[in-house]
XYZ file of C-alpha atoms in Angstrom:
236
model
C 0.000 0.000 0.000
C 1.303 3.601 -0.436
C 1.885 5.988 1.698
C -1.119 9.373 2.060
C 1.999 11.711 0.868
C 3.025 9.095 -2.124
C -0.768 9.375 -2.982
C -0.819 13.081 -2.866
C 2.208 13.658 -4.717
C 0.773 11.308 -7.502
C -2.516 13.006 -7.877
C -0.723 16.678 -8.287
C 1.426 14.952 -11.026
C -2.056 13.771 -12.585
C -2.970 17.655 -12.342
C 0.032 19.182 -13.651
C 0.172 16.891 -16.829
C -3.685 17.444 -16.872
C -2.923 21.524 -17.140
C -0.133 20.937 -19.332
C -2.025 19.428 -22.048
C -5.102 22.056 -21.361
C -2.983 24.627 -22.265
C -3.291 25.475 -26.362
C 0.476 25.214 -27.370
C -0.335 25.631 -30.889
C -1.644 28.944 -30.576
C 1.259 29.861 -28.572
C 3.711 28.907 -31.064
C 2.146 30.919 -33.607
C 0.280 28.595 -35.736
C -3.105 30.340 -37.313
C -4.110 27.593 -40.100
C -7.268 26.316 -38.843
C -6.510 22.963 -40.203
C -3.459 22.698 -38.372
C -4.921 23.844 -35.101
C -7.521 21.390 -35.627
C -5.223 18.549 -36.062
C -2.838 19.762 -33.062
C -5.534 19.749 -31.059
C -6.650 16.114 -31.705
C -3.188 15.106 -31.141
C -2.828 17.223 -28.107
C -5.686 15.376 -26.843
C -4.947 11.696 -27.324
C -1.910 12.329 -26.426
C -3.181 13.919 -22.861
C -5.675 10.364 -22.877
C -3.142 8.319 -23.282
C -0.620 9.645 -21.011
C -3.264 10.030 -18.261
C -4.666 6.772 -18.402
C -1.358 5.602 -17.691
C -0.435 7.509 -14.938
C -4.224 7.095 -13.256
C -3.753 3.101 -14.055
C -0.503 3.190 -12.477
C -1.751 5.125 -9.404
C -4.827 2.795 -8.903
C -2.265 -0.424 -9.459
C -0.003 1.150 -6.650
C -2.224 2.472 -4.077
C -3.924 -1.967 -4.481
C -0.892 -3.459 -5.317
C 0.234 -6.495 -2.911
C 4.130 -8.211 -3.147
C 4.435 -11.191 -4.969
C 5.316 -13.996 -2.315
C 1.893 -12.319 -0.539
C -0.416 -12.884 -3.804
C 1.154 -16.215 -4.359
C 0.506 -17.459 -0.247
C -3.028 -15.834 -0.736
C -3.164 -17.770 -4.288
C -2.433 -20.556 -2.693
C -4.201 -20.660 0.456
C -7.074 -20.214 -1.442
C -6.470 -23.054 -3.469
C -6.144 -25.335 -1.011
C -9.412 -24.229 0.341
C -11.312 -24.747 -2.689
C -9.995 -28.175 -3.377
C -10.724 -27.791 -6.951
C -8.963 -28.630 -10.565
C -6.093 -26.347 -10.813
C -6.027 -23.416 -13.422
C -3.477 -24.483 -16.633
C -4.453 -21.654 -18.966
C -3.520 -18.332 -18.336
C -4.581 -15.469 -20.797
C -4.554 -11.642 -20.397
C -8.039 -9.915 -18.938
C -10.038 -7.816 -21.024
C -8.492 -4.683 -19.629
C -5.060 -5.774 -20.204
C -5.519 -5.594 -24.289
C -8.301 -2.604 -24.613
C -4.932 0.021 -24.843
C -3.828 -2.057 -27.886
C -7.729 -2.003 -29.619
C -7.574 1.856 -28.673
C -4.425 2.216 -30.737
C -5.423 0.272 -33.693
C -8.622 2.321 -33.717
C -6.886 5.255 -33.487
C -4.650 4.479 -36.247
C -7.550 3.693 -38.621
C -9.151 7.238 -38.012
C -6.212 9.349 -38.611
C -5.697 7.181 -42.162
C -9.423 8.078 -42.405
C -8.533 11.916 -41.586
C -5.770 11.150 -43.946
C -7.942 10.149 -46.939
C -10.200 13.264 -46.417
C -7.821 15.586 -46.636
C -6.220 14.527 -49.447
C -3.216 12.391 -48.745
C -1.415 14.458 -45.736
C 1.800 11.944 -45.525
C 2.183 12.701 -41.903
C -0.919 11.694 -40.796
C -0.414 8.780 -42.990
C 2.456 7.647 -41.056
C 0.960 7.920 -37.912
C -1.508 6.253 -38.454
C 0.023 2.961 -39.478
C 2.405 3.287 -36.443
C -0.588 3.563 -34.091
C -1.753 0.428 -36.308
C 1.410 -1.543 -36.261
C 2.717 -0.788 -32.550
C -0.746 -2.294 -31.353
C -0.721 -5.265 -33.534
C 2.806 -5.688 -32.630
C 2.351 -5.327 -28.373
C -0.516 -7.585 -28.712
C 1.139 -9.926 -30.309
C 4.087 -10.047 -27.546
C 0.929 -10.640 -25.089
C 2.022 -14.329 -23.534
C -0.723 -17.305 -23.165
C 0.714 -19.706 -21.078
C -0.939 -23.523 -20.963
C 0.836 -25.836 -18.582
C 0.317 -29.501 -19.818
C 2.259 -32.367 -17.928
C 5.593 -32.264 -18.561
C 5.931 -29.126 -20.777
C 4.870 -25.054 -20.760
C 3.512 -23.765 -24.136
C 3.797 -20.650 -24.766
C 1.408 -18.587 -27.618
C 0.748 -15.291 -28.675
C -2.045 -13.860 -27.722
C -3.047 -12.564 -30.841
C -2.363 -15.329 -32.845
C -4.369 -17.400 -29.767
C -7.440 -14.929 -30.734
C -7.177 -15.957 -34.332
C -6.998 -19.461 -34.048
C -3.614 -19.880 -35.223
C -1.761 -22.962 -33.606
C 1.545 -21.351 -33.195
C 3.456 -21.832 -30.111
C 6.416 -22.545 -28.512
C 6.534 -25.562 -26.506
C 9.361 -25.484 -23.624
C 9.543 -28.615 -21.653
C 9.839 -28.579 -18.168
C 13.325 -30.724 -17.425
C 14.861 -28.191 -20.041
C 14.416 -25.077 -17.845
C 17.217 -24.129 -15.698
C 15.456 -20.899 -13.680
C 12.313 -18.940 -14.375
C 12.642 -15.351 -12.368
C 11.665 -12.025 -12.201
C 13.077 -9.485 -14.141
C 14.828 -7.027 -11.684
C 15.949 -4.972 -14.124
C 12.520 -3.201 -14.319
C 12.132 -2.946 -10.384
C 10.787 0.949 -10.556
C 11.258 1.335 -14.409
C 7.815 3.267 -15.362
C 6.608 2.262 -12.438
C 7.061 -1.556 -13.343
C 7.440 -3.953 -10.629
C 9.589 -7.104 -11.498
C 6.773 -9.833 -11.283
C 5.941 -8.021 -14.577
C 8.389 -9.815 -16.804
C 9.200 -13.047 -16.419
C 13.070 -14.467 -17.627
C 12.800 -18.158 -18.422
C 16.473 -19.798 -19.002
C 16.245 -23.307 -21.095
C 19.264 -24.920 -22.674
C 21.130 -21.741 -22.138
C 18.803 -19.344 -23.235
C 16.641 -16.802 -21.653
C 13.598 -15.331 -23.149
C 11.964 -12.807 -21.393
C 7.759 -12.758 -21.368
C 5.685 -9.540 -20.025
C 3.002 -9.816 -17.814
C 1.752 -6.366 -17.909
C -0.975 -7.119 -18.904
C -2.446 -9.567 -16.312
C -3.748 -9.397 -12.997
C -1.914 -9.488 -10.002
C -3.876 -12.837 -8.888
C -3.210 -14.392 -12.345
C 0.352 -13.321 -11.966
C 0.497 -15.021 -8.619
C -1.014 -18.472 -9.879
C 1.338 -18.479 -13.126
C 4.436 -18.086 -10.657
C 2.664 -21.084 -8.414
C 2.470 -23.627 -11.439
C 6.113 -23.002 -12.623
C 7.256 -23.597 -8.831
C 4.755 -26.567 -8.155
C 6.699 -27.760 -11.534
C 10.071 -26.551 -11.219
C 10.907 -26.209 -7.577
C 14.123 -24.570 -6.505
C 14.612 -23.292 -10.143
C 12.125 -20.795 -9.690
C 13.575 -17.993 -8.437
C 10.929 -16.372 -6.115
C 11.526 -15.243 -2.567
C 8.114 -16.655 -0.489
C 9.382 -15.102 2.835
């Protein structure tokens, strides 16, 4: 849990950013085309969504947010209580991929913009990055399926789709499977949120961003109720 003065000095942050994108830059840099101003301001303002929606996410995730080893005795406590067939499939929540929709619909309204106003190559390009990057991010998004004596690992795109792609990893092959420390603080990214998996002398590294604490916890709880030692998780 944070602290009232971590809270506080989060929420002015919030404001200040909130002000900063209020404020009608274009006009103060000296731009008068109305079709420019119009366009500025539609970037100004997804821009100003997009930033704070991260910051307000990130607030919300701190102010709730539990360690690890706690979600993963709580995971399985509960577990044991319920006496029921263990989860094996793990896929993002809704809320993890709606950021990635948002971009691809952005994307496909500035090439709309694009086409009514005659082929502006800027807004061109923008608009198949906002595509791409979204396609691309939520096609990093990990499924994980734990079968007997292997992990498989698929895209959660291509999972969407129906595409069988996936890579298998079997369990006597891994070495460790750990948190990324690395991002401990880095945009506000705790370590549990990337996973490093080492097999046959080679790590891959799989973001979890994008699911639930709880879901987190119980992925971390099959790879050590498979794995043992090699899982590199502090429970203390």
């Amino acid at each position: 849990m944070m602290e009232r003065k971590e809270i506080i000095k989060n929420v002015l942050i919030i404001f200040c950013v909130f002000v900063l994108f209020a404020i009608p830059w274009a006009s103060f840099f000296g731009i008068k085309d109305p079709g420019l101003l119009e366009t500025a301001t539609v970037f100004l303002r997804t821009g100003a969504f997009l930033v704070l929606t991260g910051l307000v996410t990130r607030l919300i995730y701190q102010i709730y947010y539990k360690p690890l080893a706690q979600e993963m005795k709580d995971e399985e406590s509960r577990e044991t209580d319920q006496k029921e067939k263990k989860q094996l499939l793990f896929k993002p929540t809704i809320g993890g991929y709606i950021g990635f929709l948002f971009m691809i619909f952005l994307g496909i309204s500035f090439l709309i913009v694009a086409i009514f106003n005659n082929d502006v190559l800027w807004m061109i390009s923008c608009s198949f990055l906002g595509i791409g990057f979204g396609l691309y991010f939520w096609y990093l998004m990990p499924v994980f399926v734990f079968a007997e004596d292997s992990v498989q690992i698929r895209s959660h795109l291509l999972y969407l789709l129906g595409i069988d792609r996936k890579t298998v990893i079997k369990y006597a092959d891994i070495t460790s499977v750990s948190p990324d420390a690395k991002m401990n603080g880095t945009y506000g990214v705790e370590p549990m949120h990337r996973m490093m998996i080492t097999s046959k002398g080679k790590t891959e590294t799989y973001g979890l961003i994008c699911y639930n604490p709880d879901i987190i916890a119980k992925i971390w709880l099959r790879f050590k109720e498979k794995l043992g030692n090699k899982v590199k998780v502090k429970l203390d």
